[in-house]
CSV table of C-alpha atoms in Angstrom, one decimal:
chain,number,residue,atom,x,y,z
A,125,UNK,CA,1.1,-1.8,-21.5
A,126,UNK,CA,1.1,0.8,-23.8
A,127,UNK,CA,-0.8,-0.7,-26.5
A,128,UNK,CA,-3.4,-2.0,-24.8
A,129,UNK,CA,-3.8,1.0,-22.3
A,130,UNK,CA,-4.1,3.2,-24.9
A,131,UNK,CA,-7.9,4.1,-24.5
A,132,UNK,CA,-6.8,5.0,-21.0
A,133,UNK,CA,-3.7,7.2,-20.9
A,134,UNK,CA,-2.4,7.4,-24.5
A,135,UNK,CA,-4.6,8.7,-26.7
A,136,UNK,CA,-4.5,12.2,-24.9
A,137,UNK,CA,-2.1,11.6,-21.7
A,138,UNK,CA,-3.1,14.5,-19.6
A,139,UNK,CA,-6.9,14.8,-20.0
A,140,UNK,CA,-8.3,11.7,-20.2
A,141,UNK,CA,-11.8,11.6,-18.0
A,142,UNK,CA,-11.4,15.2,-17.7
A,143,UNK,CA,-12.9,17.7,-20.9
A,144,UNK,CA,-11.7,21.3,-20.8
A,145,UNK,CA,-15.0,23.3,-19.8
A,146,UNK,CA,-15.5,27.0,-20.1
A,147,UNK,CA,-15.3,28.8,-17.1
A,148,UNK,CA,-18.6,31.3,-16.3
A,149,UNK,CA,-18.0,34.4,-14.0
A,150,UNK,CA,-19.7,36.4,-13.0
A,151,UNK,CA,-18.5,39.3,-15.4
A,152,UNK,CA,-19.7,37.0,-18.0
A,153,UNK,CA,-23.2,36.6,-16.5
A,154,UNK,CA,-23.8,40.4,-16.3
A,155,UNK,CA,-22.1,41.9,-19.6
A,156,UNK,CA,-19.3,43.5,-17.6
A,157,UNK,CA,-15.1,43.6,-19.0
A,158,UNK,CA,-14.8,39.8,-19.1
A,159,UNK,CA,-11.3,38.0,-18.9
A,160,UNK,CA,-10.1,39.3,-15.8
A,161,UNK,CA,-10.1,36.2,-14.2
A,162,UNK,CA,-8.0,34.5,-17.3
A,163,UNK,CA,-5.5,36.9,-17.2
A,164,UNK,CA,-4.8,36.5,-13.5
A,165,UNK,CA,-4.5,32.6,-14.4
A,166,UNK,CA,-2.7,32.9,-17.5
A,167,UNK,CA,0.2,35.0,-15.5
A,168,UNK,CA,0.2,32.8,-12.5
A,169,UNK,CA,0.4,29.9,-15.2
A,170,UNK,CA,3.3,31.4,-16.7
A,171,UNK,CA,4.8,31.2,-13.1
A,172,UNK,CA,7.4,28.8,-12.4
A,173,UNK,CA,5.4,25.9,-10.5
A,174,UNK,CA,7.9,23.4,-10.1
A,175,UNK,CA,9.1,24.3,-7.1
A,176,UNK,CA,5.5,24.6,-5.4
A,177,UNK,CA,6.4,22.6,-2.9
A,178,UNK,CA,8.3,24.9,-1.1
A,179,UNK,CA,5.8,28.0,-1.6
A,180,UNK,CA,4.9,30.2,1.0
A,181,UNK,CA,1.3,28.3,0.9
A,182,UNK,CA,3.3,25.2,1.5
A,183,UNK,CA,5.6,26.2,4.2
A,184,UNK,CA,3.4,24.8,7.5
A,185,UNK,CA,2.8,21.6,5.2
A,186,UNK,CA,6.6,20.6,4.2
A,187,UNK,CA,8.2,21.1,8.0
A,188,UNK,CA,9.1,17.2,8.8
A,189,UNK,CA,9.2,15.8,5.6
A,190,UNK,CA,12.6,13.7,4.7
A,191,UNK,CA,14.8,14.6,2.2
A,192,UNK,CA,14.1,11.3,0.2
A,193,UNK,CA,10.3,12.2,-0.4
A,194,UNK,CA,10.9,15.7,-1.2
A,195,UNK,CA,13.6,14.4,-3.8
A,196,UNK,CA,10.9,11.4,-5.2
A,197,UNK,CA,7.9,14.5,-5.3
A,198,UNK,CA,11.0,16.8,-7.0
A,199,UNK,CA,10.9,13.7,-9.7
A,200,UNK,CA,7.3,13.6,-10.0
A,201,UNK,CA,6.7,17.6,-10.5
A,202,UNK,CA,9.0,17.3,-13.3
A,203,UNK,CA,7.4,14.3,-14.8
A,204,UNK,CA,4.1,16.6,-14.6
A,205,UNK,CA,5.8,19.3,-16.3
A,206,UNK,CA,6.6,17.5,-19.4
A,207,UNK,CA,3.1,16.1,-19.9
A,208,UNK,CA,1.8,19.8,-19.6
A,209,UNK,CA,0.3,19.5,-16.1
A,210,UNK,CA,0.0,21.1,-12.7
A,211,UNK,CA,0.2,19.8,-9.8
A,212,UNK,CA,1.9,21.1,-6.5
A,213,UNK,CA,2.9,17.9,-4.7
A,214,UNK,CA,2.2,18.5,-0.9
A,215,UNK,CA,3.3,15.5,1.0
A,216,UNK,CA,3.8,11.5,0.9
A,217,UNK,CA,0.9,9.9,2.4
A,218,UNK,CA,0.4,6.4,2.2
A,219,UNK,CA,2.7,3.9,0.6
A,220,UNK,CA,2.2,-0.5,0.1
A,221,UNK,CA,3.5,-3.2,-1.7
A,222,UNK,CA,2.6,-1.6,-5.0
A,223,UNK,CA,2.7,2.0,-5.0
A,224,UNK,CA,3.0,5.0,-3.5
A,225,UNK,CA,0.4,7.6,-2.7
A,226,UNK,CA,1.2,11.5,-2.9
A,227,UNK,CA,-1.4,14.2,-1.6
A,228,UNK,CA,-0.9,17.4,-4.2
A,229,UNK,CA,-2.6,20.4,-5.2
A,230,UNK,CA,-4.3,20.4,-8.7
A,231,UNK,CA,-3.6,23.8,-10.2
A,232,UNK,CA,-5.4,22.9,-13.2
A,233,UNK,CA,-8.6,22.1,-11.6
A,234,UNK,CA,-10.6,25.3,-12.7
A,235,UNK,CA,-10.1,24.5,-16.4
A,236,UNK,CA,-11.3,21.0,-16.5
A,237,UNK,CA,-15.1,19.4,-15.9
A,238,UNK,CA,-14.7,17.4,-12.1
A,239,UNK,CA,-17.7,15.3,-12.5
A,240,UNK,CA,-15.5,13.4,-10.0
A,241,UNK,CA,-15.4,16.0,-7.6
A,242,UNK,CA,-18.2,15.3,-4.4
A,243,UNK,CA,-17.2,18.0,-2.7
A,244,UNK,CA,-18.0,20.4,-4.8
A,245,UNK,CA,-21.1,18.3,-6.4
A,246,UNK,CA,-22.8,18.5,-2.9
A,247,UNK,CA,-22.5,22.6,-3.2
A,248,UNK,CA,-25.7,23.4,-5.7
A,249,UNK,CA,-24.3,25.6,-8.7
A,250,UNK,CA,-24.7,29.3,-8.7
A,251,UNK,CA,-27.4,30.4,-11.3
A,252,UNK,CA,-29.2,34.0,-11.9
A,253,UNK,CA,-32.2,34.0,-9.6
A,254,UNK,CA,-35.6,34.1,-12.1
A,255,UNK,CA,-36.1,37.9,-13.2
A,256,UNK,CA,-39.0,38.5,-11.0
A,257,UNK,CA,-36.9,37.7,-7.6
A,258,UNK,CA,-34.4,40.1,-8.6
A,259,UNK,CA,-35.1,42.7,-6.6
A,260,UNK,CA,-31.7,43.3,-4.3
A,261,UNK,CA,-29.0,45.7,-5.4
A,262,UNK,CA,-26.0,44.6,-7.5
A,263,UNK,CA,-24.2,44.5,-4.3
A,264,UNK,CA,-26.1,41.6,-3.1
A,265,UNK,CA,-25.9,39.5,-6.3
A,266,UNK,CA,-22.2,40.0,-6.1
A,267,UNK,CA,-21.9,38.7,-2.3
A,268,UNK,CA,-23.5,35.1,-3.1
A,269,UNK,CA,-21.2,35.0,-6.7
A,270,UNK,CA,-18.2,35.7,-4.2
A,271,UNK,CA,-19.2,33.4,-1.4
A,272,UNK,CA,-20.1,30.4,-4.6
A,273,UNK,CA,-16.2,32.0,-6.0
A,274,UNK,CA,-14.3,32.0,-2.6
A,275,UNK,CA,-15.7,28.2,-2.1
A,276,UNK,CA,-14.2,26.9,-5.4
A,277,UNK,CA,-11.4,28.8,-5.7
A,278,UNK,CA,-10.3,27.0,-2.5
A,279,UNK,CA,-7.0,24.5,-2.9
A,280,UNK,CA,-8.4,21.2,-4.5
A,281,UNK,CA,-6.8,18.2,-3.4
A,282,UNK,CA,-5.6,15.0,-5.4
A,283,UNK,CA,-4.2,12.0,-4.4
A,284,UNK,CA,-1.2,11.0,-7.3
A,285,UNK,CA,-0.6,7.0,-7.3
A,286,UNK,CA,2.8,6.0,-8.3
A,287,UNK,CA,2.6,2.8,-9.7
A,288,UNK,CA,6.1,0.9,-8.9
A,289,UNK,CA,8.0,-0.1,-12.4
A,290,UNK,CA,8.2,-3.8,-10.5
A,291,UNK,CA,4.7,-4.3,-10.8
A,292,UNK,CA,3.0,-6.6,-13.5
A,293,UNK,CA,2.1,-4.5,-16.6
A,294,UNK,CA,-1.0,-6.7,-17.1
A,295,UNK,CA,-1.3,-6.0,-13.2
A,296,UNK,CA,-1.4,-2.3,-14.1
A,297,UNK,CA,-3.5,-2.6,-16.9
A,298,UNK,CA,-6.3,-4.4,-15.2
A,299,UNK,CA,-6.7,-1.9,-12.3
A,300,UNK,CA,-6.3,1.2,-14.5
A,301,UNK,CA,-9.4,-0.4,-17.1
A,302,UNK,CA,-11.1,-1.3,-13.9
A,303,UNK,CA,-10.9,2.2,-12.5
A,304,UNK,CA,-12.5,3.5,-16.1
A,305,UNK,CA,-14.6,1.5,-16.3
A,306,UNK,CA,-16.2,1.8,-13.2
A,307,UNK,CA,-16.6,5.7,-12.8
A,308,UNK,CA,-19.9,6.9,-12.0
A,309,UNK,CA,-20.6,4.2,-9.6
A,310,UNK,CA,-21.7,4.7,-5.8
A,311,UNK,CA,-18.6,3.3,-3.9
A,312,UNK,CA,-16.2,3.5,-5.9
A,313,UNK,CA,-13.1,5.8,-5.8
A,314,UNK,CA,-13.6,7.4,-9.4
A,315,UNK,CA,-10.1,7.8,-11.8
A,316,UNK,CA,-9.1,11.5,-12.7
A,317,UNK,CA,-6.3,10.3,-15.5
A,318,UNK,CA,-3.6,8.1,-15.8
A,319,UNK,CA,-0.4,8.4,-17.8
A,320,UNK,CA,2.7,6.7,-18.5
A,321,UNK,CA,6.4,8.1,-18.6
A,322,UNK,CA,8.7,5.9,-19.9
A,323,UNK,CA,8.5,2.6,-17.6
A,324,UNK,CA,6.6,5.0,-14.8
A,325,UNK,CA,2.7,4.8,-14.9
A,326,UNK,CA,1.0,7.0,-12.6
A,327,UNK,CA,-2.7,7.1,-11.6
A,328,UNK,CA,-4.1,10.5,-10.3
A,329,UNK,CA,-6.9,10.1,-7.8
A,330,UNK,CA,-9.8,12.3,-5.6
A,331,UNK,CA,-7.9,13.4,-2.1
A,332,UNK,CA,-10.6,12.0,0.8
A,333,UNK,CA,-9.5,12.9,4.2
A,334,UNK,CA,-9.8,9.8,6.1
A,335,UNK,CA,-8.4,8.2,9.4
A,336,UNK,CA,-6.4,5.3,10.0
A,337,UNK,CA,-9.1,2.4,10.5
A,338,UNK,CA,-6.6,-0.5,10.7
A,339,UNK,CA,-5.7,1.4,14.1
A,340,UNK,CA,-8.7,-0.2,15.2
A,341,UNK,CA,-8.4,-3.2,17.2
A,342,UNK,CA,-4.8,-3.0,17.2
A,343,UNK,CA,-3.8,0.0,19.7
A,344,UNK,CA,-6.6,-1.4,21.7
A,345,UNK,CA,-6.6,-4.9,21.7
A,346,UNK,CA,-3.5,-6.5,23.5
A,347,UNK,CA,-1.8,-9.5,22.6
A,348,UNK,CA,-0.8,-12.9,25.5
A,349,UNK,CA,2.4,-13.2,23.9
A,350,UNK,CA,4.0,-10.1,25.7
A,351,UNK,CA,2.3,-11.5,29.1
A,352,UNK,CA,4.5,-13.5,31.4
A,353,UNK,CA,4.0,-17.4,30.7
A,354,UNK,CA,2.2,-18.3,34.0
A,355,UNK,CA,0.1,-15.3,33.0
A,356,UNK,CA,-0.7,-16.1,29.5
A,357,UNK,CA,-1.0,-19.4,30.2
A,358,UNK,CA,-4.0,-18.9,33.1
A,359,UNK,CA,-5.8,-17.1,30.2
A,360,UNK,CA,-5.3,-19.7,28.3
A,361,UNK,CA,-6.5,-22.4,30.6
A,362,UNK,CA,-9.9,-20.2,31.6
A,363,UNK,CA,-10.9,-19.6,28.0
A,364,UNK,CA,-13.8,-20.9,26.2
A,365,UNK,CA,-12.1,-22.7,23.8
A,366,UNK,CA,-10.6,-24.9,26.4
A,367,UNK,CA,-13.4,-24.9,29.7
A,368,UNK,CA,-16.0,-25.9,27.0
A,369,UNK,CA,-16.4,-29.1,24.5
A,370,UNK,CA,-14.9,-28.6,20.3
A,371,UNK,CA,-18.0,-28.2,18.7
A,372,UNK,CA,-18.2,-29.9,15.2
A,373,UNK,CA,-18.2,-26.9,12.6
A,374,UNK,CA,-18.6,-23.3,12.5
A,375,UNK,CA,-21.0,-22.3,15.6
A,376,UNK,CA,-24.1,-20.0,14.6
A,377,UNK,CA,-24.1,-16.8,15.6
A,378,UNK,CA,-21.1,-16.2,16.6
A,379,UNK,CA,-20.8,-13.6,19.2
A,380,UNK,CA,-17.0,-13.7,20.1
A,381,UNK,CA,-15.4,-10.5,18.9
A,382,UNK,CA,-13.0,-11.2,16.1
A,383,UNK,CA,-9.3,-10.3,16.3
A,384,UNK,CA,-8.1,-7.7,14.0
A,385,UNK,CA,-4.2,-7.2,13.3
A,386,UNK,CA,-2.0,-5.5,10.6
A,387,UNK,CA,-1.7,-8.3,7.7
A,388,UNK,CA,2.1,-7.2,6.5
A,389,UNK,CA,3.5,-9.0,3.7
A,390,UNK,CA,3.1,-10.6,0.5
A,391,UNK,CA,1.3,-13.9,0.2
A,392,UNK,CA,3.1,-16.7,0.9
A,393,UNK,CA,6.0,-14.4,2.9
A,394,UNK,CA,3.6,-13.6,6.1
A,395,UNK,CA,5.0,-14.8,9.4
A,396,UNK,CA,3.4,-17.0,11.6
A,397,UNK,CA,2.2,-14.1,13.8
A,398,UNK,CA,0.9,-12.3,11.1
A,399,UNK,CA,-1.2,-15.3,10.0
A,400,UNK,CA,-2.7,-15.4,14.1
A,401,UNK,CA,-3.2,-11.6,13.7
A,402,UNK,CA,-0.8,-11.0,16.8
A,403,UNK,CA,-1.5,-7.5,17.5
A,404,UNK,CA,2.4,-6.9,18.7
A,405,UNK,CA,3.9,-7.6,16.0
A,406,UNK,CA,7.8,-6.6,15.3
A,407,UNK,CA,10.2,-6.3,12.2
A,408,UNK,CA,11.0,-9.9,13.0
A,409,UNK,CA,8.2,-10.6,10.6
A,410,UNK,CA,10.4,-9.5,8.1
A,411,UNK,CA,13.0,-12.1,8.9
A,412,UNK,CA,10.5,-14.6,8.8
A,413,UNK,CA,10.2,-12.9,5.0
A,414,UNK,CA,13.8,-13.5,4.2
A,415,UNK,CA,13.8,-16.9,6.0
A,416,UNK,CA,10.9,-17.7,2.7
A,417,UNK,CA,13.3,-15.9,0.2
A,418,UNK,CA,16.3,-18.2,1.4
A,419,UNK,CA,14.5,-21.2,0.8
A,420,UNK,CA,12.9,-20.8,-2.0
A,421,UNK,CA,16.8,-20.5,-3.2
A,422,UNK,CA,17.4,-23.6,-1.7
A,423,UNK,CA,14.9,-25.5,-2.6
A,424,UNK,CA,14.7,-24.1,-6.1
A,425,UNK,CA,11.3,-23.7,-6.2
A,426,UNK,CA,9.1,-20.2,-6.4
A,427,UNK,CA,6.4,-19.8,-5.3
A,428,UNK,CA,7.5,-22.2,-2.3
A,429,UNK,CA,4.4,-21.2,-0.4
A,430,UNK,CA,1.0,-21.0,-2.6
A,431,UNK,CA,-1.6,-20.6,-0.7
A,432,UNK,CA,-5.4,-19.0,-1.1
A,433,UNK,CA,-5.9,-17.9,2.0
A,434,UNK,CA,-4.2,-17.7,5.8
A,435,UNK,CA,-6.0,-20.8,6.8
A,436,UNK,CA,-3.7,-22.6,3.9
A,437,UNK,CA,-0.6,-20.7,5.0
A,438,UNK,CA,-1.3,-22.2,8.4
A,439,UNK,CA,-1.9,-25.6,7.3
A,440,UNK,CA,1.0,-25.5,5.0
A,441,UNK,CA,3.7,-23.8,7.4
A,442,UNK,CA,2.4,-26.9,10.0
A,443,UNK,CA,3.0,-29.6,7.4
A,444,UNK,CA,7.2,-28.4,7.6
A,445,UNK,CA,7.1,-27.8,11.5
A,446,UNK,CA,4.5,-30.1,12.4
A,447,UNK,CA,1.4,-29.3,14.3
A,448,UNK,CA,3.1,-30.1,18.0
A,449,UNK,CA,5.2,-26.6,17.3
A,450,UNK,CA,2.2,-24.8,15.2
A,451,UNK,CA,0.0,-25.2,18.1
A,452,UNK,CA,2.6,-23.5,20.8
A,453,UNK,CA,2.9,-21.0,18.2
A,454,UNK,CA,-0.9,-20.5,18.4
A,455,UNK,CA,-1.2,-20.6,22.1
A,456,UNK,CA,1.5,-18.3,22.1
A,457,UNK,CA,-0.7,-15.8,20.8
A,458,UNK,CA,-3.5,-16.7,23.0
A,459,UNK,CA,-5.1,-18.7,19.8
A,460,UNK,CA,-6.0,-22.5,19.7
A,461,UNK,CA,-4.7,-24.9,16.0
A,462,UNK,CA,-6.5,-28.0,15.4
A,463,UNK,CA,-5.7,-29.4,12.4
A,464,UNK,CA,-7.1,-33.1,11.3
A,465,UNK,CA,-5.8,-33.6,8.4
A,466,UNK,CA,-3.6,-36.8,8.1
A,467,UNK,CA,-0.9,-35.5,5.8
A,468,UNK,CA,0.2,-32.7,8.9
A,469,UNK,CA,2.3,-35.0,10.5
A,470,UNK,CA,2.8,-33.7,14.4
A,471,UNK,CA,6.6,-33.4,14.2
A,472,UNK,CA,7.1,-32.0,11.3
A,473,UNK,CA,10.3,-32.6,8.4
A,474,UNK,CA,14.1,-30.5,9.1
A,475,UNK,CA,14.7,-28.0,6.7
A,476,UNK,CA,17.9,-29.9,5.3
A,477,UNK,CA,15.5,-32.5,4.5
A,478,UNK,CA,13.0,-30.2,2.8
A,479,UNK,CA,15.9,-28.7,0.9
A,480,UNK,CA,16.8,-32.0,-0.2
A,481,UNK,CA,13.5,-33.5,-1.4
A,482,UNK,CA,13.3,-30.1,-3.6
A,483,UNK,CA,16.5,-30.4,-5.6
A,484,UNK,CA,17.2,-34.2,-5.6
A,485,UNK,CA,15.7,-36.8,-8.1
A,486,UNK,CA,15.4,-39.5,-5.3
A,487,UNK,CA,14.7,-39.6,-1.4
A,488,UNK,CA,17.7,-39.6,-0.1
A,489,UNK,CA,18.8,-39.8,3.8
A,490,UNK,CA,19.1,-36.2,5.8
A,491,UNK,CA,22.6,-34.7,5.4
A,492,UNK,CA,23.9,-37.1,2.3
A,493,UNK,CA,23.8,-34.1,0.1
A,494,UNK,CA,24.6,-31.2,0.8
A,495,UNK,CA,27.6,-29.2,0.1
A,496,UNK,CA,29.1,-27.3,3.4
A,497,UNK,CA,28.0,-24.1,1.9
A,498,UNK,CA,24.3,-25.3,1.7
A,499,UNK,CA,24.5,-26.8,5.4
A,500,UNK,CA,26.0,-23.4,6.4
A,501,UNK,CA,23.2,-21.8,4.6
A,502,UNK,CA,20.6,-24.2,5.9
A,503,UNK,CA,21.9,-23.3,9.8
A,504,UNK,CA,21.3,-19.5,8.8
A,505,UNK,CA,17.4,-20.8,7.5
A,506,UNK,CA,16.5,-22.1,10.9
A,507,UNK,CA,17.3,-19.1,12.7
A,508,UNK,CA,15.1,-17.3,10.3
A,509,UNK,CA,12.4,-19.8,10.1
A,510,UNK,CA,11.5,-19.9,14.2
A,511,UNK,CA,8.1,-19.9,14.6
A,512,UNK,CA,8.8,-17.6,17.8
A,513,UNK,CA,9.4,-14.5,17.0
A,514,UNK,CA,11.1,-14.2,20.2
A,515,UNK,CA,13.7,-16.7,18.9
A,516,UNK,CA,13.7,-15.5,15.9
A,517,UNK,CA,17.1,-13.8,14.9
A,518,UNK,CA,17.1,-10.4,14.6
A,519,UNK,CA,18.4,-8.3,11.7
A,520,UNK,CA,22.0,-6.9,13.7
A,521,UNK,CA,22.4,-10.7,14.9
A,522,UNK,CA,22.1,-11.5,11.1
A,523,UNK,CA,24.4,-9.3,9.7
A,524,UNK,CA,27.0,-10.4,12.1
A,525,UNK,CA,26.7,-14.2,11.9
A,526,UNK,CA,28.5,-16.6,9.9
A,527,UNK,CA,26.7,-17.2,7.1
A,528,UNK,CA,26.9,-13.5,6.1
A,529,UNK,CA,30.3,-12.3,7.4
A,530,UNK,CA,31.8,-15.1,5.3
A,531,UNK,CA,31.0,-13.8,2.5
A,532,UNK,CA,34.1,-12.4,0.3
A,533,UNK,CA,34.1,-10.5,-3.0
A,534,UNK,CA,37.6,-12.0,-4.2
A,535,UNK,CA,37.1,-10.8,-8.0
A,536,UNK,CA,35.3,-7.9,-7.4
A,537,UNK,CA,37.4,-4.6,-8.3
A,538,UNK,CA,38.2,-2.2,-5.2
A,539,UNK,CA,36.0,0.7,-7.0
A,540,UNK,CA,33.0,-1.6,-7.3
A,541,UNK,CA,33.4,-3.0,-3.5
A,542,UNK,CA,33.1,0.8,-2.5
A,543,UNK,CA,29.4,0.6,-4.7
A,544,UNK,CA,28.7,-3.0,-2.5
């Protein structure tokens, strides 16, 4: 990462994308005592800044924020002080599978060219009027400099990416070179800087003030599978899918509306209800998550699910089940499977036997196998592996079964079982 990212965040850590700029005033502009303005900033610069986040200006923005974030934005503010910069962090807003996102105040913002900046690029520069127009007072001239002043001097936002240390460095690199490349474009949210502290690389980002959009069609739209069976299955029974003949393809001009869901999880680890975009989904997706985990262990083989798409998840979750339980699963979310490809058998394979084929050189029968510890660990994988999520076992129910509250730490010291 850090030779090949050098163009991006090594050569000059702090300012890359972002040349230092004179600033103009308006003292400047009309011969009067210039460097006011500079010594105000040089003395608030010489201000201790690192605990911004608790300033006065602050105060309204901080209430209800945990003590975890304020400790990771503590972390970050004296990451930024090391590699010479301002920023006064403000607030977590937005984390993934990836990263996190922070919203901060850039402190730093008046000395720097903000091509990036929209905002203020929509706001037409203050210039001198031509000499003939200039026929107002001093006073005047002032007001529009000081109305042009009070809008920029206003706090400018940035949104700081923290990059987890898990993620690919090759990963990184590509988005980062991506991100450079790509400024200037229509579309495209432009990169400030980027730098890299030890293993931490962090990507700083324009602030937009956006809404929730994946709130959309899910507080709205309600799923069958919290309706009552006889309910849910009346629905079922009067849809189109059913009342009217398969046709053979996709149908043109589709006018159904299409169902839109939360799509939590990595690919590969998404539960079956995720995959129908159930629009009540639970935590017990993340069971599902640690059912995948488990039997990739088992089975000794990562990635145990490949596929492209959610259409391949499907297909390849029904070739262990069978299509017989992926299509319940389906109607269970109000969806209808068909699936005719021969090598989806309609029962299905039992996990033992999946666990088997992956670690043994031949076929051999279900059960011949396996150890009483893997059997034990195999009962725990089809409690996590239910294609209901209502069936599905939940995380307390975990914690307390066998398979878990079996397990011992025999040669484990007493001082490192009070770390476990």
């Amino acid at each position: 990462m850090a030779t090949r990212a050098e163009p991006i965040a090594e050569r000059n850590p702090f300012l890359t994308g972002r040349d230092l700029a004179p600033v103009t005033t308006l003292s400047e502009k009309l011969g009067l005592s210039p460097g006011a303005r500079h010594d105000e900033a040089n003395d608030h610069d010489g201000e201790e800044l690192s605990e911004g986040s608790a300033s006065d200006d602050g105060s309204e923005e901080d209430r209800g924020i945990d003590e975890v974030t304020l400790e990771e934005m503590a972390r970050l503010e004296g990451i930024f002080k090391e590699k010479g910069m301002k920023f006064r962090m403000v607030d977590r807003i937005g984390e993934g599978t990836f990263s996190t996102v922070y919203k901060a105040e850039d402190l730093h913002y008046e000395y720097f060219q903000n091509d990036w900046d929209l905002e203020s690029r929509d706001h037409a520069k203050w210039t001198l009027p031509p000499l003939k127009q200039i026929s107002g007072s001093l006073q005047s001239l002032r007001s529009d400099f000081d109305q042009n002043q009070s809008r920029q001097q206003a706090p400018r936002y940035v949104a700081i990416k923290k990059i987890y240390v898990t993620s690919s460095p090759m990963r990184i690199q590509n988005e980062l070179e991506l991100l450079h490349d790509l400024r200037g474009c229509k579309s495209v949210c432009p990169l400030i800087t980027a730098f890299r502290h030890q293993d931490q690389v962090v990507a700083i980002l324009p602030h937009f003030r956006h809404q929730d959009f994946r709130r959309e069609g899910t507080d709205c739209s309600h799923c069958v599978c919290q309706d009552h069976p006889s309910s849910r299955k009346a629905k079922i029974q009067g849809s189109r899918a059913v009342t009217q003949p398969t046709p053979t393809g996709y149908p043109k001009n589709d006018q159904r509306p299409s169902r839109r869901a939360n799509r939590a999880g990595t690919r590969g680890f998404r539960a079956p209800e995720v995959l129908l975009k159930c629009t009540a989904q639970t935590t017990k997706i993340d069971i599902w998550s640690v059912g995948v985990i488990l039997l990739t262990i088992l089975a000794q083989r990562f990635p145990f699910f490949n596929s492209a798409d959610d259409i391949e998840a499907m297909i390849e979750i029904a070739t262990i089940f069978g299509k017989q339980k992926m299509k319940q699963s389906a109607m269970l979310h109000g969806a209808i499977l068909d699936c005719t490809l021969p090598t989806v058998g309609m029962t299905g394979f039992p996990l033992s036997l999946i666990v088997q084929w992956s670690t043994s050189a031949t076929r051999p029968n279900e059960g011949e196998d396996l150890t009483p510890e893997v059997k034990e660990a195999v009962k725990f994988l089809e409690l996590c592996l239910e294609l209901d999520p209502r069936r599905r076992i939940s995380a307390r129910a975990a914690l307390a079964s066998n398979f878990l509250a079996e397990l011992t730490y025999s040669d484990t010291e007493p001082e490192e079982m009070d770390v476990l």
